[in-house]
Amino acid sequence: MDNNDFVHLHSHSHYSLLRSLPTVGELVEGAKEKGYDTVSLTDFGSLYGAIEFYKKCKEENMKPIIGFEAFVAPDSRYNEDYSENETTYYHLVLLAENFDGYQNLMKLSSTGHLEGRYKEIPRIDKDLLREYSDNLIALSGPIEGEVSALLNEDKKEQAKEAALEYQEIFGKDNFYLELQDHPGIEGQMQVNTQLEELSEETGIPMVVSRDVRYLDPDQTEAQDILRCIDEGWKMDQKNREDYRHVDRSMNEAEDIISRFKHVPEAVKNTRKIADRVEIEIELDNWHFAPAEEVGVPEDVPAKDYLRREVYDRVFDTYEDITPEIIGRIEYELAIIEIKGYSPYFLCVADYVQFARDRGIVETTRGSAAGSLVSYILDITIVDPVRFQLPFERFLNPYRPSAPDIDTDFADDRRDEVIRYLFDTYGEDRVAQIITFGTMKARGSVRDVGRVLGYSYNYCDEVAKLIPMGADDIPEALEEEPELKELYEENEKITRLLDLAMQIEGRARHTSIHAAGVVISPTDITDFTPVQLETDGDNVISQYEMHSVESAGVLKYDVLGIRNLSILGNAVDIDLISCC
């Protein structure tokens, strides 16, 4: 065997939310530096980083393997009736073989979040796996996977039945028994031996993996810090799982191969799987909300309908239709048509009109005020001809980014506009957009200090030395001489800041974008996986706004503004007092 025979098929990024350390960029660049030409992304339950990962791999000339580590309910994903010590889910690694497999991953992850969530864990089940198993490759997972867990409990016959069932679900050569390179995990070596025996008995092939959570062994403590932050532990706490005892770094192929020479096929199968994977995702080809849902006949192109609407309504806008106005209309429509943005304008005009018809205070701000088409459609209320506002600042033939009409609504009635979009286009075509809260510099110092057992006041004093404008701790050390001096001379602060630097910038939790909504012409999960917002029922994309637009659906800005609510209430009060 040579080093090219092994590929890491089980790797996590910081999108595993406080359970893994590297950013997507660090994961891809780190794999490349270690001599790999292929790298995988298998975060827990979700596909948050998939588009970012795909783009970064293409940039670095690395082959991307997209997947996720699924949580599989032992029975039905709908079941929530479990005894205290009963298993509620098993782990399973799913990899997309091609674009169709990638789309099946989006369906599985989305359904797990929408239908199978139990104690914040997005679970799928075997019925769902059967429905979406095409073009997927499955690995039996870590010691918490069903097959390995049963073997670890000495339930060999049940483990065999489970393995054969997975093979039946995914098909021969699409399900692999996963030998993990984690001798530090209690029971792992014995389970590996039993997996080898099971493979020989059933003919199910094996792969070697490592559950990668960081790049280098010297990051073990930082990974442990993340887990402590997530669980509320202190590092010196005795009754906790200590992640420093297991090496989960992305080690070199030579190192892995040296420990699995007795099962060369399990090593070589990682390369065989990598060679099978061919994913091509079309990026930045935008698909718009279906125009027929806002009254456009199916046999009429959106561009023709928009043109008709503009010329029908221009007479309500201007008493005197001058050649200047006609020329401006034709100029703008030509650019809108060339760029293919006609459905976008029709959609925005429709929900703005909905708001106005119902007395919801609304305004449109930004460069869209330079569009005469927007003014005629009542999207904006400022005459760009009268005030000589340039259209090109809003849209021009050379602008690579999508149009961006910022519509603001009274914040106490914004939900009515969002509900209108869901009712108009369908529950399965609309989602709000996810955002990720990250570990900021000052917060990282305080969090690390708490885990290390330092007093709050001590950590707070150090954190406050970080200038508010500093992007990160290294920049703060350059800008603040007192902080740099303490860092160089005080061992406690050196350790505190060194660990804080390793975790800052990592994703900590999910949230919801203040304005962004995406609308798809087909099921939204054809373009982005979705989930429920934290502690709420709003459906949100798993891709943040840049990735979701790269994936092919355009962001509509529907922002709630408190001042508009105040103004609306003031008008109502004035009307009442007048009467």
Coordinates of C-alpha atoms in Angstrom, one line a residue:
M1 CA 0.0 0.0 0.0
D2 CA 1.1 3.6 -0.6
N3 CA -0.1 6.8 1.0
N4 CA -2.5 7.5 -1.9
D5 CA -4.6 4.4 -0.9
F6 CA -6.1 6.2 2.1
V7 CA -8.7 9.0 2.2
H8 CA -10.4 10.5 5.3
L9 CA -14.1 9.8 4.8
H10 CA -15.3 11.0 8.2
S11 CA -14.4 14.6 9.0
H12 CA -16.1 17.4 10.9
S13 CA -15.9 21.2 10.7
H14 CA -16.9 23.8 13.2
Y15 CA -20.4 23.5 11.7
S16 CA -20.8 20.5 14.0
L17 CA -21.4 23.3 16.6
L18 CA -19.0 23.1 19.5
R19 CA -18.1 19.5 18.7
S20 CA -15.4 20.2 16.2
L21 CA -12.7 22.8 15.8
P22 CA -11.6 23.6 12.1
T23 CA -13.4 26.0 9.9
V24 CA -14.2 24.7 6.4
G25 CA -11.3 26.6 5.0
E26 CA -8.9 25.1 7.6
L27 CA -10.2 21.6 7.0
V28 CA -9.7 21.8 3.2
E29 CA -6.3 23.5 3.4
G30 CA -5.1 21.3 6.2
A31 CA -6.0 18.1 4.2
K32 CA -4.1 19.5 1.2
E33 CA -1.1 20.3 3.3
K34 CA -1.1 16.8 4.7
G35 CA -0.8 15.4 1.1
Y36 CA -4.5 14.5 0.5
D37 CA -6.1 15.2 -2.9
T38 CA -9.6 14.5 -1.5
V39 CA -11.4 15.6 1.6
S40 CA -14.8 14.9 3.2
L41 CA -17.2 16.9 5.2
T42 CA -19.6 14.9 7.5
D43 CA -21.0 17.3 10.1
F44 CA -23.6 16.2 12.6
G45 CA -27.1 16.0 11.2
S46 CA -26.9 18.9 8.9
L47 CA -25.3 20.2 5.7
Y48 CA -24.5 23.8 6.9
G49 CA -21.1 24.0 5.3
A50 CA -21.7 22.0 2.1
I51 CA -21.7 24.8 -0.4
E52 CA -18.8 26.7 1.3
F53 CA -16.9 23.4 1.4
Y54 CA -17.6 22.6 -2.2
K55 CA -16.4 26.0 -3.3
K56 CA -13.3 25.9 -1.2
C57 CA -12.4 22.4 -2.6
K58 CA -12.8 23.7 -6.1
E59 CA -10.6 26.7 -5.3
E60 CA -7.9 24.4 -3.8
N61 CA -8.2 21.8 -6.6
M62 CA -9.3 19.2 -4.1
K63 CA -12.1 16.6 -4.7
P64 CA -15.0 17.2 -2.3
I65 CA -16.9 14.4 -0.6
I66 CA -20.1 15.8 0.8
G67 CA -22.0 14.0 3.5
F68 CA -23.3 14.2 7.1
E69 CA -23.3 12.1 10.2
A70 CA -26.9 11.1 10.5
F71 CA -28.8 10.2 13.7
V72 CA -31.0 7.2 13.0
A73 CA -33.9 6.4 15.3
P74 CA -34.0 2.8 16.5
D75 CA -37.6 2.7 15.5
S76 CA -39.6 5.6 14.0
R77 CA -38.4 9.1 13.7
Y78 CA -41.8 10.2 15.1
N79 CA -41.4 8.2 18.4
E80 CA -40.7 10.3 21.5
D81 CA -41.7 7.7 24.1
Y82 CA -38.5 6.4 25.5
S83 CA -37.4 5.1 29.0
E84 CA -34.6 6.9 30.7
N85 CA -31.7 4.7 29.6
E86 CA -33.2 3.6 26.2
T87 CA -31.2 4.4 23.0
T88 CA -32.9 7.2 21.1
Y89 CA -30.6 7.3 18.1
Y90 CA -27.6 5.7 16.4
H91 CA -24.9 7.3 14.3
L92 CA -24.5 6.6 10.5
V93 CA -22.2 8.3 8.0
L94 CA -23.8 9.2 4.7
L95 CA -21.9 10.3 1.6
A96 CA -23.2 11.5 -1.7
E97 CA -21.9 9.7 -4.7
N98 CA -23.1 12.3 -7.2
F99 CA -25.5 15.3 -7.5
D100 CA -28.5 13.1 -7.1
G101 CA -27.1 11.7 -3.9
Y102 CA -26.4 15.2 -2.7
Q103 CA -30.1 16.1 -3.3
N104 CA -31.1 13.0 -1.3
L105 CA -28.8 14.2 1.5
M106 CA -30.7 17.5 1.5
K107 CA -34.1 15.6 1.7
L108 CA -32.8 13.4 4.6
S109 CA -31.3 16.1 6.7
S110 CA -34.4 18.4 6.2
T111 CA -36.8 15.7 7.1
G112 CA -34.8 14.8 10.2
H113 CA -35.0 18.4 11.4
L114 CA -38.6 18.9 10.5
E115 CA -40.1 15.6 11.5
G116 CA -37.6 13.7 13.6
R117 CA -36.3 16.2 16.1
Y118 CA -36.1 14.7 19.6
K119 CA -34.4 16.7 22.4
E120 CA -32.8 18.9 19.7
I121 CA -31.4 15.9 17.8
P122 CA -32.6 15.7 14.1
R123 CA -33.4 12.0 13.6
I124 CA -34.2 10.1 10.5
D125 CA -35.2 6.4 10.3
K126 CA -34.8 3.4 8.1
D127 CA -38.1 4.0 6.2
L128 CA -36.7 7.4 5.2
L129 CA -33.3 5.9 4.3
R130 CA -35.1 3.4 2.0
E131 CA -36.9 6.3 0.3
Y132 CA -33.7 8.3 -0.3
S133 CA -30.9 5.7 -0.4
D134 CA -30.2 6.1 -4.2
N135 CA -26.7 7.3 -5.0
L136 CA -25.6 7.3 -1.4
I137 CA -22.7 5.5 0.3
A138 CA -23.1 4.7 4.0
L139 CA -20.5 3.9 6.6
S140 CA -21.6 2.1 9.8
G141 CA -20.3 5.0 11.9
P142 CA -18.4 5.4 15.1
I143 CA -18.8 3.2 18.2
E144 CA -22.2 4.9 18.6
G145 CA -23.4 3.5 15.3
E146 CA -26.0 0.7 15.5
V147 CA -23.7 -2.1 14.3
S148 CA -20.8 -1.1 16.5
A149 CA -22.9 -0.3 19.5
L150 CA -24.6 -3.8 19.4
L151 CA -21.2 -5.4 19.1
N152 CA -20.0 -3.4 22.0
E153 CA -22.9 -4.8 24.0
D154 CA -22.0 -8.3 22.9
K155 CA -25.2 -8.6 20.8
K156 CA -23.5 -10.2 17.8
E157 CA -26.6 -11.6 16.1
Q158 CA -28.5 -8.4 16.4
A159 CA -25.4 -6.5 15.0
K160 CA -25.3 -8.9 12.0
E161 CA -29.0 -8.4 11.4
A162 CA -28.6 -4.6 11.5
A163 CA -25.6 -4.7 9.1
L164 CA -27.5 -6.9 6.6
E165 CA -30.5 -4.5 6.8
Y166 CA -28.3 -1.5 6.0
Q167 CA -26.8 -3.5 3.1
E168 CA -30.3 -4.2 1.9
I169 CA -31.3 -0.5 2.2
F170 CA -28.2 0.9 0.4
G171 CA -27.3 -2.0 -1.9
K172 CA -24.3 -4.2 -2.2
D173 CA -21.0 -2.2 -2.3
N174 CA -22.8 0.9 -0.9
F175 CA -22.6 0.0 2.8
Y176 CA -19.3 -0.4 4.6
L177 CA -18.4 -1.5 8.1
E178 CA -16.3 1.4 9.6
L179 CA -13.1 0.5 11.5
Q180 CA -12.2 3.5 13.5
D181 CA -8.6 4.5 14.3
H182 CA -9.4 5.4 17.9
P183 CA -7.6 3.1 20.3
G184 CA -8.2 5.6 23.1
I185 CA -12.0 5.0 23.0
E186 CA -13.0 2.3 25.4
G187 CA -14.1 -0.8 23.5
Q188 CA -13.1 0.5 20.1
M189 CA -10.3 -2.0 19.4
Q190 CA -12.6 -5.0 20.4
V191 CA -15.3 -3.6 18.2
N192 CA -12.9 -3.3 15.3
T193 CA -11.9 -7.0 15.7
Q194 CA -15.6 -8.0 15.7
L195 CA -16.3 -5.8 12.6
E196 CA -13.6 -7.7 10.8
E197 CA -15.2 -11.0 11.8
L198 CA -18.6 -9.7 10.7
S199 CA -17.2 -8.6 7.4
E200 CA -15.7 -12.1 6.8
E201 CA -19.0 -13.7 7.7
T202 CA -21.3 -11.5 5.7
G203 CA -19.1 -10.3 2.8
I204 CA -19.9 -6.6 3.7
P205 CA -16.8 -4.6 2.9
M206 CA -14.9 -2.5 5.4
V207 CA -13.3 0.9 5.5
V208 CA -10.8 2.5 7.8
S209 CA -11.7 5.9 9.2
R210 CA -10.8 8.5 11.9
D211 CA -13.5 10.7 13.4
V212 CA -11.7 13.9 12.6
R213 CA -12.5 16.9 14.9
Y214 CA -9.3 18.9 14.4
L215 CA -6.2 19.0 12.3
D216 CA -3.2 18.4 14.5
P217 CA -2.6 16.6 17.9
D218 CA -1.6 19.8 19.6
Q219 CA -5.3 21.1 19.2
T220 CA -6.6 18.3 21.4
E221 CA -7.0 20.7 24.4
A222 CA -8.8 23.3 22.3
Q223 CA -11.3 20.7 21.1
D224 CA -11.8 19.6 24.8
I225 CA -12.4 23.3 25.6
L226 CA -15.2 23.5 23.0
R227 CA -16.9 20.4 24.5
C228 CA -16.7 21.9 28.0
I229 CA -18.2 25.2 26.7
D230 CA -21.0 23.2 25.1
E231 CA -21.7 21.1 28.2
G232 CA -21.1 23.7 30.8
W233 CA -18.2 21.7 32.3
K234 CA -14.9 22.9 33.9
M235 CA -11.7 21.3 32.7
D236 CA -10.8 19.9 36.1
Q237 CA -14.3 18.5 36.7
K238 CA -14.0 14.8 37.5
N239 CA -17.4 13.4 36.3
R240 CA -17.1 14.4 32.7
E241 CA -15.9 12.9 29.4
D242 CA -12.4 14.1 28.8
Y243 CA -11.8 14.6 25.1
R244 CA -8.0 15.0 25.6
H245 CA -7.7 11.2 26.0
V246 CA -8.6 10.4 22.3
D247 CA -6.6 11.7 19.3
R248 CA -9.1 12.9 16.8
S249 CA -6.7 14.8 14.6
M250 CA -6.4 14.5 10.8
N251 CA -3.3 12.3 10.8
E252 CA -1.3 11.5 7.7
A253 CA -2.1 8.5 5.5
E254 CA 1.2 6.8 6.4
D255 CA 0.3 6.8 10.0
I256 CA -3.2 5.3 9.5
I257 CA -1.9 2.7 7.1
S258 CA 0.8 1.5 9.5
R259 CA -1.9 0.4 12.0
F260 CA -4.2 -1.3 9.5
K261 CA -1.7 -3.3 7.4
H262 CA -3.6 -6.5 8.3
V263 CA -6.7 -5.3 6.5
P264 CA -5.4 -3.7 3.3
E265 CA -8.8 -3.8 1.6
A266 CA -10.3 -1.7 4.3
V267 CA -7.7 1.0 3.6
K268 CA -8.0 0.8 -0.2
N269 CA -11.8 0.9 0.0
T270 CA -11.5 4.5 1.1
R271 CA -9.8 5.4 -2.2
K272 CA -12.3 3.3 -4.1
I273 CA -15.1 5.3 -2.5
A274 CA -13.4 8.6 -3.2
D275 CA -12.9 7.6 -6.8
R276 CA -16.6 6.8 -7.2
V277 CA -17.7 10.2 -5.9
E278 CA -18.3 12.8 -8.6
I279 CA -20.3 15.7 -7.5
E280 CA -20.9 18.7 -9.7
I281 CA -23.2 21.4 -8.2
E282 CA -24.3 24.3 -10.4
L283 CA -23.6 27.5 -8.6
D284 CA -24.9 31.0 -9.0
N285 CA -27.6 30.1 -11.5
W286 CA -30.5 31.8 -9.8
H287 CA -34.0 30.3 -9.8
F288 CA -36.9 32.7 -9.0
A289 CA -40.2 32.5 -7.3
P290 CA -42.8 31.0 -9.8
A291 CA -44.4 33.9 -11.5
E292 CA -47.7 32.0 -12.1
E293 CA -48.4 32.2 -8.4
V294 CA -48.8 36.0 -8.6
G295 CA -51.2 36.0 -11.6
V296 CA -48.9 35.4 -14.6
P297 CA -50.5 33.0 -17.0
E298 CA -48.4 29.9 -17.6
D299 CA -48.2 30.5 -21.3
V300 CA -46.9 34.1 -20.9
P301 CA -43.2 34.6 -20.2
A302 CA -42.5 36.7 -17.1
K303 CA -40.6 39.3 -19.1
D304 CA -43.6 39.9 -21.4
Y305 CA -46.0 40.1 -18.4
L306 CA -43.7 42.6 -16.6
R307 CA -43.5 44.7 -19.8
R308 CA -47.3 44.7 -20.1
E309 CA -47.7 45.6 -16.4
V310 CA -45.3 48.5 -16.6
Y311 CA -46.9 50.0 -19.7
D312 CA -50.4 49.5 -18.3
R313 CA -49.5 51.2 -15.1
V314 CA -47.3 54.0 -16.4
F315 CA -50.4 56.0 -17.2
D316 CA -51.5 55.9 -13.6
T317 CA -48.0 57.2 -12.6
Y318 CA -47.5 60.1 -15.1
E319 CA -50.0 62.4 -16.7
D320 CA -47.5 63.2 -19.5
I321 CA -45.7 60.2 -21.0
T322 CA -42.6 61.9 -22.4
P323 CA -40.0 60.3 -24.7
E324 CA -37.6 60.5 -21.8
I325 CA -39.9 58.2 -19.7
I326 CA -40.4 55.8 -22.5
G327 CA -36.6 55.6 -23.2
R328 CA -35.9 55.1 -19.5
I329 CA -38.5 52.3 -19.3
E330 CA -37.1 50.5 -22.4
Y331 CA -33.5 50.9 -21.1
E332 CA -34.4 49.4 -17.7
L333 CA -36.6 46.6 -19.1
A334 CA -33.8 45.6 -21.5
I335 CA -31.3 45.1 -18.7
I336 CA -33.9 43.3 -16.5
E337 CA -34.8 41.0 -19.4
I338 CA -31.2 40.3 -20.3
K339 CA -30.4 39.5 -16.7
G340 CA -33.5 37.3 -16.4
Y341 CA -34.8 39.2 -13.3
S342 CA -38.4 39.8 -14.4
P343 CA -39.9 37.2 -12.0
Y344 CA -38.0 38.9 -9.1
F345 CA -39.7 42.3 -9.8
L346 CA -43.1 40.7 -10.1
C347 CA -42.7 38.9 -6.8
V348 CA -41.5 41.9 -4.9
A349 CA -44.3 44.1 -6.3
D350 CA -46.8 41.5 -5.3
Y351 CA -45.9 41.3 -1.6
V352 CA -45.4 45.0 -1.3
Q353 CA -48.9 45.5 -2.8
F354 CA -50.3 42.9 -0.3
A355 CA -48.8 44.9 2.6
R356 CA -50.2 48.2 1.4
D357 CA -53.7 46.7 0.7
R358 CA -53.8 45.7 4.4
G359 CA -52.5 48.9 5.8
I360 CA -49.1 47.5 6.8
V361 CA -46.7 50.4 6.9
E362 CA -44.0 49.7 4.3
T363 CA -41.1 51.5 2.7
T364 CA -38.4 50.5 0.2
R365 CA -34.9 51.9 0.7
G366 CA -31.5 51.8 -1.0
S367 CA -30.5 51.9 -4.6
A368 CA -33.8 50.4 -5.9
A369 CA -35.1 53.9 -5.7
G370 CA -33.2 54.5 -8.9
S371 CA -35.4 52.2 -10.8
L372 CA -38.3 53.6 -12.8
V373 CA -39.8 50.2 -13.3
S374 CA -39.9 49.8 -9.5
Y375 CA -41.5 53.2 -9.1
I376 CA -44.2 52.4 -11.7
L377 CA -44.9 49.0 -10.0
D378 CA -45.3 50.8 -6.6
I379 CA -42.3 49.0 -5.1
T380 CA -40.7 52.4 -4.4
I381 CA -42.4 55.8 -3.9
V382 CA -39.6 58.2 -5.2
D383 CA -39.7 59.3 -8.8
P384 CA -36.2 58.6 -10.2
V385 CA -36.9 60.7 -13.3
R386 CA -37.8 63.8 -11.3
F387 CA -35.0 63.4 -8.9
Q388 CA -32.5 62.2 -11.5
L389 CA -31.6 59.0 -9.7
P390 CA -29.3 56.6 -11.6
F391 CA -30.6 53.1 -12.4
E392 CA -27.0 51.8 -12.8
R393 CA -26.3 52.0 -9.1
F394 CA -29.1 49.5 -8.6
L395 CA -28.7 47.3 -11.7
N396 CA -26.5 47.2 -14.8
P397 CA -25.4 44.7 -17.4
Y398 CA -22.0 44.2 -15.7
R399 CA -23.1 43.7 -12.1
P400 CA -22.4 40.0 -11.2
S401 CA -24.5 40.0 -8.0
A402 CA -28.3 39.7 -7.9
P403 CA -30.7 42.6 -7.6
D404 CA -31.4 43.6 -4.0
I405 CA -34.6 45.4 -3.2
D406 CA -34.7 46.2 0.5
T407 CA -38.3 46.3 1.6
D408 CA -39.1 47.3 5.2
F409 CA -42.3 46.6 7.1
A410 CA -43.8 47.6 10.4
D411 CA -42.2 45.0 12.7
D412 CA -45.4 44.2 14.5
R413 CA -47.0 43.1 11.2
R414 CA -44.0 41.6 9.4
D415 CA -45.2 38.1 10.2
E416 CA -48.3 38.8 8.1
V417 CA -46.1 39.4 5.1
I418 CA -44.0 36.2 5.7
R419 CA -47.2 34.2 6.1
Y420 CA -48.5 35.6 2.8
L421 CA -45.4 34.4 1.1
F422 CA -45.9 30.9 2.5
D423 CA -49.6 30.9 1.6
T424 CA -48.9 32.2 -1.9
Y425 CA -46.0 30.0 -3.0
G426 CA -46.5 27.0 -0.7
E427 CA -45.1 25.8 2.6
D428 CA -42.6 23.6 0.7
R429 CA -41.1 26.4 -1.4
V430 CA -40.4 29.1 1.1
A431 CA -37.9 29.4 4.0
Q432 CA -36.3 32.1 6.0
I433 CA -32.5 32.2 6.1
I434 CA -30.2 30.8 8.8
T435 CA -27.4 32.7 10.5
F436 CA -24.6 31.4 12.7
G437 CA -23.5 33.0 16.0
T438 CA -19.8 32.7 16.3
M439 CA -17.3 32.8 19.1
K440 CA -16.1 36.5 19.3
A441 CA -12.7 37.5 20.7
R442 CA -13.9 38.8 24.1
G443 CA -16.4 36.1 24.5
S444 CA -13.8 33.4 23.7
V445 CA -11.5 34.7 26.4
R446 CA -14.4 34.6 29.0
D447 CA -15.5 31.2 27.9
V448 CA -12.1 29.6 28.0
G449 CA -11.3 31.3 31.3
R450 CA -14.5 29.8 32.9
V451 CA -13.5 26.3 31.6
L452 CA -10.0 26.7 33.0
G453 CA -11.4 27.7 36.4
Y454 CA -10.2 31.3 36.3
S455 CA -12.4 33.9 38.1
Y456 CA -14.9 35.8 36.1
N457 CA -13.4 39.2 37.1
Y458 CA -9.9 38.1 36.1
C459 CA -11.1 36.9 32.6
D460 CA -13.3 40.0 32.2
E461 CA -10.3 42.3 32.8
V462 CA -8.3 40.5 30.2
A463 CA -11.2 40.5 27.7
K464 CA -11.7 44.2 28.1
L465 CA -8.2 44.8 27.0
I466 CA -9.2 43.6 23.5
P467 CA -10.1 46.7 21.5
M468 CA -13.7 46.7 20.3
G469 CA -12.6 47.3 16.7
A470 CA -10.2 44.4 16.6
D471 CA -11.2 41.6 14.3
D472 CA -9.5 38.9 16.4
I473 CA -7.1 38.3 19.2
P474 CA -3.9 38.4 17.1
E475 CA -4.9 41.9 15.8
A476 CA -5.7 42.9 19.4
L477 CA -2.2 41.9 20.5
E478 CA -0.8 44.2 17.8
E479 CA -3.0 47.1 18.7
E480 CA -2.9 47.0 22.5
P481 CA 0.6 47.1 24.1
E482 CA -0.7 46.3 27.6
L483 CA -2.4 43.1 26.4
K484 CA 0.7 42.1 24.5
E485 CA 2.9 42.6 27.5
L486 CA 0.7 40.5 29.7
Y487 CA 0.6 37.8 27.0
E488 CA 4.4 37.6 26.8
E489 CA 5.0 37.8 30.6
N490 CA 2.1 36.1 32.3
E491 CA 1.9 32.3 31.8
K492 CA -1.8 32.1 32.8
I493 CA -2.7 34.8 30.3
T494 CA -0.5 33.2 27.6
R495 CA -2.5 29.9 28.0
L496 CA -5.8 31.7 28.2
L497 CA -5.2 33.7 25.0
D498 CA -3.6 30.8 23.1
L499 CA -6.7 28.6 23.7
A500 CA -9.1 31.5 23.0
M501 CA -7.3 32.1 19.6
Q502 CA -7.9 28.5 18.6
I503 CA -11.7 28.7 19.2
E504 CA -12.6 32.3 18.2
G505 CA -14.5 32.6 15.0
R506 CA -16.0 29.1 15.4
A507 CA -19.8 28.7 14.9
R508 CA -21.5 28.4 18.3
H509 CA -25.2 28.3 17.5
T510 CA -27.8 28.9 14.8
S511 CA -30.1 31.9 14.5
I512 CA -32.4 33.5 11.9
H513 CA -31.6 36.3 9.5
A514 CA -33.4 39.5 10.3
A515 CA -34.8 40.0 6.8
G516 CA -33.8 37.2 4.4
V517 CA -36.4 34.9 2.8
V518 CA -35.8 32.5 -0.1
I519 CA -38.5 31.3 -2.5
S520 CA -38.0 28.4 -4.8
P521 CA -39.8 27.5 -8.1
T522 CA -39.9 23.8 -6.8
D523 CA -39.5 22.2 -3.4
I524 CA -37.0 24.3 -1.5
T525 CA -35.0 21.2 -0.6
D526 CA -34.1 20.9 -4.3
F527 CA -31.7 23.8 -3.6
T528 CA -31.1 24.0 0.2
P529 CA -31.7 21.7 3.2
V530 CA -33.9 23.3 5.8
Q531 CA -34.7 23.0 9.5
L532 CA -36.7 24.7 12.2
E533 CA -35.3 27.7 13.9
T534 CA -34.0 27.3 17.5
D535 CA -36.9 27.2 19.9
G536 CA -39.4 28.1 17.2
D537 CA -41.4 26.8 14.3
N538 CA -40.2 28.9 11.5
V539 CA -38.6 27.0 8.6
I540 CA -35.1 28.2 7.8
S541 CA -32.5 27.2 5.3
Q542 CA -29.4 25.3 6.5
Y543 CA -27.3 27.5 4.2
E544 CA -26.4 31.0 5.2
M545 CA -27.3 33.8 2.8
H546 CA -24.2 33.7 0.6
S547 CA -24.3 29.9 0.2
V548 CA -28.1 29.8 -0.3
E549 CA -27.8 32.2 -3.2
S550 CA -24.9 30.3 -4.6
A551 CA -27.1 27.2 -4.4
G552 CA -29.5 28.8 -6.8
V553 CA -32.3 30.6 -4.9
L554 CA -32.5 34.4 -4.5
K555 CA -32.8 36.2 -1.2
Y556 CA -35.7 38.5 -0.8
D557 CA -35.4 41.1 2.0
V558 CA -38.4 41.4 4.2
L559 CA -37.2 43.4 7.2
G560 CA -39.3 44.4 10.3
I561 CA -38.6 48.0 11.4
R562 CA -39.9 49.2 14.8
N563 CA -40.0 52.9 13.7
L564 CA -42.5 52.0 11.0
S565 CA -44.7 50.4 13.7
I566 CA -44.5 53.6 15.7
L567 CA -45.4 55.7 12.7
G568 CA -48.3 53.5 11.8
N569 CA -49.6 53.6 15.4
A570 CA -49.2 57.4 15.4
V571 CA -51.3 57.7 12.2
D572 CA -54.0 55.4 13.7
I573 CA -54.1 57.5 16.9
D574 CA -54.3 60.7 14.9
L575 CA -57.2 59.3 12.8
I576 CA -59.1 58.2 15.9
S577 CA -58.6 61.6 17.5
C578 CA -59.8 63.3 14.4
C579 CA -63.0 61.3 14.4

